[in-house]
Short mmCIF file of C-alpha atoms in Angstrom, two decimals:
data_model
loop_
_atom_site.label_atom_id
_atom_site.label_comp_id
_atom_site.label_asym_id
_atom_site.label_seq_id
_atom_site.Cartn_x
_atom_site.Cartn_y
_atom_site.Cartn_z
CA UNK V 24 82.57 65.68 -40.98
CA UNK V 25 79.79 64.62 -43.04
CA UNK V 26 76.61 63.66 -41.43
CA UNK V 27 73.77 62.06 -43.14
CA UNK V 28 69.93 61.65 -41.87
CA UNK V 29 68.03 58.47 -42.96
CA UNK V 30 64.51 59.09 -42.78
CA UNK V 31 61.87 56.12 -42.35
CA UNK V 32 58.57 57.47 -40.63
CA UNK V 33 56.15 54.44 -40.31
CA UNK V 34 56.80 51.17 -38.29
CA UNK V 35 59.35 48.98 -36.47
CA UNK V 36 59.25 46.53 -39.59
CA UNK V 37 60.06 49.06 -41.86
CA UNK V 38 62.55 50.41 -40.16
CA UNK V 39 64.23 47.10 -40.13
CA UNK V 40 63.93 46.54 -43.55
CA UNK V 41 66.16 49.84 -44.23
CA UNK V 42 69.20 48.32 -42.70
CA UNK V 43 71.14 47.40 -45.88
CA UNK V 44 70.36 51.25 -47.16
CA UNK V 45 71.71 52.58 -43.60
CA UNK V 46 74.64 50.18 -44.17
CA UNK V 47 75.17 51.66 -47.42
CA UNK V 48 75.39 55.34 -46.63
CA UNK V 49 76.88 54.79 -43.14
CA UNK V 50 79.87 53.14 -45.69
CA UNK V 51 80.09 56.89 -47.29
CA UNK V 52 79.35 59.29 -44.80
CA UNK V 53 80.91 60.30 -41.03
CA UNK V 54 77.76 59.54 -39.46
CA UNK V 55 74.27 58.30 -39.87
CA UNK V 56 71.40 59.98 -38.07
CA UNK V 57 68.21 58.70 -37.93
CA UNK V 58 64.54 59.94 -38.29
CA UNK V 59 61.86 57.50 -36.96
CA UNK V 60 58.13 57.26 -35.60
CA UNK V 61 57.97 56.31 -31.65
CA UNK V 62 57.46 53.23 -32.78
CA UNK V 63 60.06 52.80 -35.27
CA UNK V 64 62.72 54.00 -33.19
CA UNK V 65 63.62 51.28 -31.09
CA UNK V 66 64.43 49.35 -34.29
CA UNK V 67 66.43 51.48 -35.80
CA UNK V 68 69.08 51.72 -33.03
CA UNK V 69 69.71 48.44 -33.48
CA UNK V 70 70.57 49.17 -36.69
CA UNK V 71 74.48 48.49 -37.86
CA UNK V 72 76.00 51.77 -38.61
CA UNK V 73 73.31 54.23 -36.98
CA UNK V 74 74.60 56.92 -34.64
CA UNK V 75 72.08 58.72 -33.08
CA UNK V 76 68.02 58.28 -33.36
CA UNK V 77 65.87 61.44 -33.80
CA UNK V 78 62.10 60.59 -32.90
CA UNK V 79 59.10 62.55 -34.54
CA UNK V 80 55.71 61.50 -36.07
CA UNK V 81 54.86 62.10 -39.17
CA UNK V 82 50.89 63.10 -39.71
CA UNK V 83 50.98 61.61 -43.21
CA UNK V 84 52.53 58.33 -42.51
CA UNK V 85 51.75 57.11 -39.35
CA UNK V 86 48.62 55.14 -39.02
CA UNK V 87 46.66 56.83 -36.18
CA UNK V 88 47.82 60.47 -36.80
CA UNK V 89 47.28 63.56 -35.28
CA UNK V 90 46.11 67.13 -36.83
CA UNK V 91 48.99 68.68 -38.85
CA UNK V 92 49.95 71.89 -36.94
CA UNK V 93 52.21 74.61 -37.55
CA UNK V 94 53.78 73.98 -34.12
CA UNK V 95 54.19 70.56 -34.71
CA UNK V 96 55.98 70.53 -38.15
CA UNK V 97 58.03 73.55 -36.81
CA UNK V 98 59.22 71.16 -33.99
CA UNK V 99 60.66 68.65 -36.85
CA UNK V 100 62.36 72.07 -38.05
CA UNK V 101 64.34 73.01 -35.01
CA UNK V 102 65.01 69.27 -34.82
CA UNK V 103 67.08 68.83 -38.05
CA UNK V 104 67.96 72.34 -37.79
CA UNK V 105 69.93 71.80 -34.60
CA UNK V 106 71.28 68.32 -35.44
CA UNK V 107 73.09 69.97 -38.23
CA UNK V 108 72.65 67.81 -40.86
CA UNK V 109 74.26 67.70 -44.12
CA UNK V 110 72.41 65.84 -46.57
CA UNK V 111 68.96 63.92 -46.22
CA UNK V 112 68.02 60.56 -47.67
CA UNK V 113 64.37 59.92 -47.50
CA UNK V 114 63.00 56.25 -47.20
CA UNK V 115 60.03 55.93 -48.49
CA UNK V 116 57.54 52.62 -50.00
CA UNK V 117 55.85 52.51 -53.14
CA UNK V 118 52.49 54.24 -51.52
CA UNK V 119 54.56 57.22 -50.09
CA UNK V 120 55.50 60.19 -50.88
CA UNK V 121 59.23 61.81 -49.95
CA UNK V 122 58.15 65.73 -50.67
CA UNK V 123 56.23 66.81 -47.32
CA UNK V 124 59.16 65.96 -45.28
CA UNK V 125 61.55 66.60 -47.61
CA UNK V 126 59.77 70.15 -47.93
CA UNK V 127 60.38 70.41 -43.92
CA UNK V 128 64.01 69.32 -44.30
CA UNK V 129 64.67 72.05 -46.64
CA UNK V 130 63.14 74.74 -44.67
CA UNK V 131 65.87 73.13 -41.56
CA UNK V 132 68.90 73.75 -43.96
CA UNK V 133 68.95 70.22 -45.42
CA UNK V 134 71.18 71.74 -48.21
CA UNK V 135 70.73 68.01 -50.04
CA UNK V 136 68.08 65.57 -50.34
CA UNK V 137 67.41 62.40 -52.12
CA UNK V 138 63.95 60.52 -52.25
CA UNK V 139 61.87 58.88 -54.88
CA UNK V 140 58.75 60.63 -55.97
CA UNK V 141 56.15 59.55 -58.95
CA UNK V 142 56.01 63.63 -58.62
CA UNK V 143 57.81 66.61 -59.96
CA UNK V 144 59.50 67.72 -56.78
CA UNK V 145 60.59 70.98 -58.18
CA UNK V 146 63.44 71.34 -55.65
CA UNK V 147 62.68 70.00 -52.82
CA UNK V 148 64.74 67.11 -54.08
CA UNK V 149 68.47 67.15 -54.99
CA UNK V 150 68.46 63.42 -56.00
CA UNK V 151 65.58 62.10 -57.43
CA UNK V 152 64.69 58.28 -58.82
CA UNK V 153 61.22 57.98 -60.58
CA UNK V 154 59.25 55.05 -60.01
CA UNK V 155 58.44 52.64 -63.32
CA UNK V 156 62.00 54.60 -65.06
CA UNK V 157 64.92 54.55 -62.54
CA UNK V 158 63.24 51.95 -59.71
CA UNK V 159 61.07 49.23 -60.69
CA UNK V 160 57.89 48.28 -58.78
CA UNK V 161 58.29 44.48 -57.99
CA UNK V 162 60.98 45.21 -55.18
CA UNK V 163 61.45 43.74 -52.12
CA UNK V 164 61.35 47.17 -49.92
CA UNK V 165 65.55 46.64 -48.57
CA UNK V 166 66.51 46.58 -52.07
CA UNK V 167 64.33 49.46 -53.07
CA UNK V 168 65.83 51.16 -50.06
CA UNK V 169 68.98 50.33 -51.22
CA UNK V 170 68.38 51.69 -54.92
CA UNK V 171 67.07 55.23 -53.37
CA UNK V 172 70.69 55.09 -51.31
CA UNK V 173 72.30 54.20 -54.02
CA UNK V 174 70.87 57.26 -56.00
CA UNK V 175 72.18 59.45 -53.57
CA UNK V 176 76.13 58.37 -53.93
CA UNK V 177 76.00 55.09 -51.32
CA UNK V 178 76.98 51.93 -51.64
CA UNK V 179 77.34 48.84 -49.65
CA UNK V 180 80.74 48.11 -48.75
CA UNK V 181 82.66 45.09 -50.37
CA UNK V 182 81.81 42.07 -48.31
CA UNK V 183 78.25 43.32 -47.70
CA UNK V 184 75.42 41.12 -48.96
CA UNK V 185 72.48 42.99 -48.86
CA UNK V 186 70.88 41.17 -45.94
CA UNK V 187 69.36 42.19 -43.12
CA UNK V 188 71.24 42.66 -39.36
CA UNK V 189 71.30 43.45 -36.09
CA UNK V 190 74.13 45.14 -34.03
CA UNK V 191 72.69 42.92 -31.15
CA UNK V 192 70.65 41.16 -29.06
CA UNK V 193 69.11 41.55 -25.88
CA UNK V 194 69.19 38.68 -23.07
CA UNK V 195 66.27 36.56 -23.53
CA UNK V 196 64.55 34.28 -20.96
CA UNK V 197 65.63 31.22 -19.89
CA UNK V 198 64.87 27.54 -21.53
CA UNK V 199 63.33 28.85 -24.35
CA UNK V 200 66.74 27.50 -26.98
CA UNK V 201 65.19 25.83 -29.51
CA UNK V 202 61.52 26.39 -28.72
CA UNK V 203 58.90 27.74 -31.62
CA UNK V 204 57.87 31.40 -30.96
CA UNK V 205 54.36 32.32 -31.64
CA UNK V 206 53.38 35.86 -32.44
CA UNK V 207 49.75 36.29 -32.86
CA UNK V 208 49.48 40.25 -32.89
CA UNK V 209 49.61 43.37 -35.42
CA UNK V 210 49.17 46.33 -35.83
CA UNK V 211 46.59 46.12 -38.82
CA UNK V 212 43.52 44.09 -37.90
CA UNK V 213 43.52 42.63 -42.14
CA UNK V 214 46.81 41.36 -40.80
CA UNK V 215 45.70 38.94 -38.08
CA UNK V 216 45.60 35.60 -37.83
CA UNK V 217 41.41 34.68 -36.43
CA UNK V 218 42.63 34.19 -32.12
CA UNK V 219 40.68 30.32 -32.11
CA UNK V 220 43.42 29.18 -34.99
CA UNK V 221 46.18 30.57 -33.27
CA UNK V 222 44.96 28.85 -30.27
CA UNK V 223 44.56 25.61 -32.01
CA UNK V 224 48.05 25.63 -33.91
CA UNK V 225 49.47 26.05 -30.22
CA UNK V 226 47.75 23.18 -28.95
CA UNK V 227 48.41 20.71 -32.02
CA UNK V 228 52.11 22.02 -31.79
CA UNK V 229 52.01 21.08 -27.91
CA UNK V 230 50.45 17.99 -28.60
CA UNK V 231 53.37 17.20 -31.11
CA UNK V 232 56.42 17.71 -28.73
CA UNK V 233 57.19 21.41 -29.24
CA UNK V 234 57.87 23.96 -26.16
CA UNK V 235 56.31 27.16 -27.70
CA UNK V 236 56.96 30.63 -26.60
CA UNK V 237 53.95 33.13 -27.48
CA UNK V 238 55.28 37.08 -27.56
CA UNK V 239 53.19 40.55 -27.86
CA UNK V 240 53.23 43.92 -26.72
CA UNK V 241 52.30 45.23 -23.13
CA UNK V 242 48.88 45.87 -24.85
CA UNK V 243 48.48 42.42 -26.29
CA UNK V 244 48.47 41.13 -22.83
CA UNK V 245 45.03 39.44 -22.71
CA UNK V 246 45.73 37.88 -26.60
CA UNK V 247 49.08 35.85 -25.82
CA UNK V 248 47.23 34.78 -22.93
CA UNK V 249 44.52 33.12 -24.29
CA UNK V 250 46.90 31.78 -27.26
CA UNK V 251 49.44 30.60 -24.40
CA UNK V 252 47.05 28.66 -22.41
CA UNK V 253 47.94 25.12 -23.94
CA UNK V 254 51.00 25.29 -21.65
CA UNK V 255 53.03 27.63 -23.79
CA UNK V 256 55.27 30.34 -22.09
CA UNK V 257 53.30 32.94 -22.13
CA UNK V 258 56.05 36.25 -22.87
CA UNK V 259 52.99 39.07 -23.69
CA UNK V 260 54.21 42.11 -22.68
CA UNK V 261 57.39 40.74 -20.71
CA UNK V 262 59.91 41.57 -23.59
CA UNK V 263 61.74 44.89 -25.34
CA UNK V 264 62.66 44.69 -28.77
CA UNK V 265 66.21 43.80 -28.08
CA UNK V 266 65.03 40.75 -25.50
CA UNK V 267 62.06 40.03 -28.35
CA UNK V 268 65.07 39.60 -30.71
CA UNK V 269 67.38 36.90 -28.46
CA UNK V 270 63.70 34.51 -28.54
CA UNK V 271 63.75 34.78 -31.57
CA UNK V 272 67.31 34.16 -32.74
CA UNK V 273 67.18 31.17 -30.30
CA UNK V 274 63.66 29.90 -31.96
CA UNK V 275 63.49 27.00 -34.19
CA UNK V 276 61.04 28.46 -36.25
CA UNK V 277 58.69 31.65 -35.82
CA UNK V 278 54.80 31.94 -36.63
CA UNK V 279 53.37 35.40 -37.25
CA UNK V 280 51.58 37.58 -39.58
CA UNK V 281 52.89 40.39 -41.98
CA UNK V 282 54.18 42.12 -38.84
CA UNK V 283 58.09 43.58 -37.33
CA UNK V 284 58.75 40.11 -35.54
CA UNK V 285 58.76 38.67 -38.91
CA UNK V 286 61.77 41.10 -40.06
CA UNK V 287 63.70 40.47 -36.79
CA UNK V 288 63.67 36.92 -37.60
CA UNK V 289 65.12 37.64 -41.08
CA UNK V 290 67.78 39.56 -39.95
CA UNK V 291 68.89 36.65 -37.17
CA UNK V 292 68.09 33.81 -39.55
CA UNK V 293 65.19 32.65 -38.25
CA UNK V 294 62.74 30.58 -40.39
CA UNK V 295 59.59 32.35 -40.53
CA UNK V 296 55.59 30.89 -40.82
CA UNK V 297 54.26 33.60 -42.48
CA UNK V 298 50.75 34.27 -42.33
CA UNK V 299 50.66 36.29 -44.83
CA UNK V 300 47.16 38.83 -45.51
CA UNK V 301 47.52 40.57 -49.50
CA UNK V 302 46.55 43.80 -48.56
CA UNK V 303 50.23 45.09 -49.54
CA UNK V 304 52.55 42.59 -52.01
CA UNK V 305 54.50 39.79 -50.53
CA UNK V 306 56.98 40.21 -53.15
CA UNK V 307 57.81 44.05 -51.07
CA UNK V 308 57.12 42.40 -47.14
CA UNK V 309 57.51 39.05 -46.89
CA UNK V 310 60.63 37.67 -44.75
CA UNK V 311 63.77 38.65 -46.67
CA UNK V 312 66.11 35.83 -47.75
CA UNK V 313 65.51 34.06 -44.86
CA UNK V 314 63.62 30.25 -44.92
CA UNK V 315 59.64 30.83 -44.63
CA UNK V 316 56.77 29.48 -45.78
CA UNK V 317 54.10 31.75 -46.81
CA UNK V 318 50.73 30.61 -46.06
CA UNK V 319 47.36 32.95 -46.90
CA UNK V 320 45.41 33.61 -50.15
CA UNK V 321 47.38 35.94 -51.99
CA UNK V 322 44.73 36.48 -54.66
CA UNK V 323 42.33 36.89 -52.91
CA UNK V 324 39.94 40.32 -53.34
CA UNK V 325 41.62 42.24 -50.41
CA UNK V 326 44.62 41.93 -52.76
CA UNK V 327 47.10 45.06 -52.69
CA UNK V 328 44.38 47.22 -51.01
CA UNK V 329 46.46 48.39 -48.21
CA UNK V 330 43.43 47.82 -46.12
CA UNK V 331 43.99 48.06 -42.22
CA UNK V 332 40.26 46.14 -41.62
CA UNK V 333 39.77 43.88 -44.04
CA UNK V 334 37.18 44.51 -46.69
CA UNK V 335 36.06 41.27 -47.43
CA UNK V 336 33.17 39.55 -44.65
CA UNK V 337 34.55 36.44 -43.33
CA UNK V 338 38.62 37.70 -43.60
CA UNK V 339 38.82 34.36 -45.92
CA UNK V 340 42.40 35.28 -47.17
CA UNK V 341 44.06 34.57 -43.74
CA UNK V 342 40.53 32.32 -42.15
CA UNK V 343 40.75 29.76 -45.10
CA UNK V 344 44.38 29.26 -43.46
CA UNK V 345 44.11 25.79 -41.26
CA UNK V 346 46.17 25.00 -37.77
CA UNK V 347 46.98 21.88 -39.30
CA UNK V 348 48.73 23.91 -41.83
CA UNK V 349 50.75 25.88 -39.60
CA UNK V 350 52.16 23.03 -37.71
CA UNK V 351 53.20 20.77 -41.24
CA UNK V 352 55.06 24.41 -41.99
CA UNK V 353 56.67 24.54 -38.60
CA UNK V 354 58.09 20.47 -39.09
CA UNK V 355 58.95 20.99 -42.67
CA UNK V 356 61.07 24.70 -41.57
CA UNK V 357 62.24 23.20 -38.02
CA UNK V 358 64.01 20.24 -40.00
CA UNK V 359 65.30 21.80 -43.07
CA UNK V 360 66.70 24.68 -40.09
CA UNK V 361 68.42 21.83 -38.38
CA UNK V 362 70.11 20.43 -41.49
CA UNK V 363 71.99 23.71 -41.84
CA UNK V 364 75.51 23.68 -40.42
CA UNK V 365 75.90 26.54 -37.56
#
């Protein structure tokens, strides 16, 4: 039996965006582990193709690490080490680098591992594609996951077209069919839409006829609240990811920033108001091959910084961004969506 680990450290979106790649080498192998942040892991078992989720957190990818300790990296050790794993395919974006964890891998037995890596990896690597020669830059990140399975010996399967999917949904509330879902968190302040337009695009949308649904996490309690409170259902902290997934996949349309809700709305088809901040590319994040409209300054001077507080006084690239806006992109997607046969 051949069992394979897919490793993607950082965040619930990412995650989701690897679910071609998984697809791929779940098409080769016996089984498909997992290796995810907290956060990430709730994504990835609703991943097609993924049998079992390992959890760990990586110091050198997740955003609000901890020290690196020897007891803490020999943890991720007897983890792999007792999975048994046979070979290793590491997940990373451009910014990233696959040799840390492919170094711990190695030391757990990992007798092959593929990654790319603008660095000589000596051989820590078994398979490795070089960034500018074997993968270009300008990828959207599935297909650059896909490329870095693809390296290692796995393909999709005949039939598969790349998209993104879910092996289900959860149940989701009630009367919401049909409804525009509003997601005004993320994780990244430089990602946020300013709380008064949010507010604003709810009540315009209100005024217009639309029932609107605003979602967030247990901790972004007090912000759906105070978006919600032109008689929108507030959802903040009421839903898991599978539940988050079902409003969404029943939504007309769904308004949020560069953020995971976006990429669950890709992979259930959902047309997507992007509100989208530069600090990474939107040619790598924004909604894959799903309907959306991206609105935000994308050359504007936070541009590509990777900047979790914006740099720039006044966060113009996502401020100069109107409610008025949002709503026209919200008609224009809610119509075109309802001109496409089921």
């Amino acid at each position: 039996m051949t069992r394979v680990l897919v490793v993607r450290l950082d965040s619930l979106g990412d995650v989701l965006l690897c679910g071609p790649a998984v697809r791929a080498v779940a098409s080769g192998a016996d089984e498909v582990w997992m290796l995810c942040s907290r956060q990430g892991a709730p994504a990835a078992r609703m991943l097609p193709g993924v049998r079992r989720v390992l959890t760990w957190e990586c110091p050198w990818i997740v955003a609000d690490p901890g020290p690196v300790t020897s007891a803490h990296t020999d943890g991720l050790v007897r983890l792999i080490r007792a999975a048994q794993i046979d070979s290793a395919v590491i997940l990373t974006s451009f910014h990233q680098s696959p040799l840390p964890t492919a170094l711990l891998l190695r030391l757990a037995g990992v007798a092959r591992i593929a990654g790319a890596s603008v660095d000589h990896p000596g051989t820590l690597l078994d398979v490795r594609l070089t960034p500018g020669e074997t993968l270009p830059e300008e990828l959207p990140e599935p297909e650059r996951a896909l490329a870095i399975a693809g390296a290692a010996g796995f393909d999709l399967p005949v039939g598969d077209d790349g998209a993104l999917a879910l092996s289900a949904v959860g149940k989701a509330p009630g009367g919401l069919r049909g409804c525009i879902v509003v997601h005004p968190g993320a994780s990244a302040p430089a990602r946020r839409w300013p709380v008064d337009r949010f507010v604003r695009a709810v009540q315009l949308l209100r005024e217009a006829g639309w029932r609107v649904a605003v979602t967030g996490g247990a901790h972004e309690r007090a912000l759906t609240r105070t978006v919600a409170q032109y008689s929108a259902v507030d959802l903040g902290g009421r839903l898991d990811l599978p539940a988050l997934a079902a409003v969404i996949a029943g939504a007309r349309v769904l308004v949020c920033g560069n953020t995971g809700p976006a990429h669950v709305a890709a992979a259930v088809g959902t047309p997507v108001v992007s509100l989208f901040s530069p600090v990474v590319p939107a040619v790598r994040w924004a909604p894959y091959r799903v309907a959306h409209v991206l609105l935000g300054e994308q050359n504007a001077a936070c541009r590509r910084t990777r900047a979790r507080e914006c740099p720039v006084p006044g966060h113009p690239c996502l401020a100069s961004v109107l409610p008025e806006a949002v709503v026209a992109a919200c008609e224009q997607l809610a119509r075109a969506h309802a001109e496409v046969p089921a």
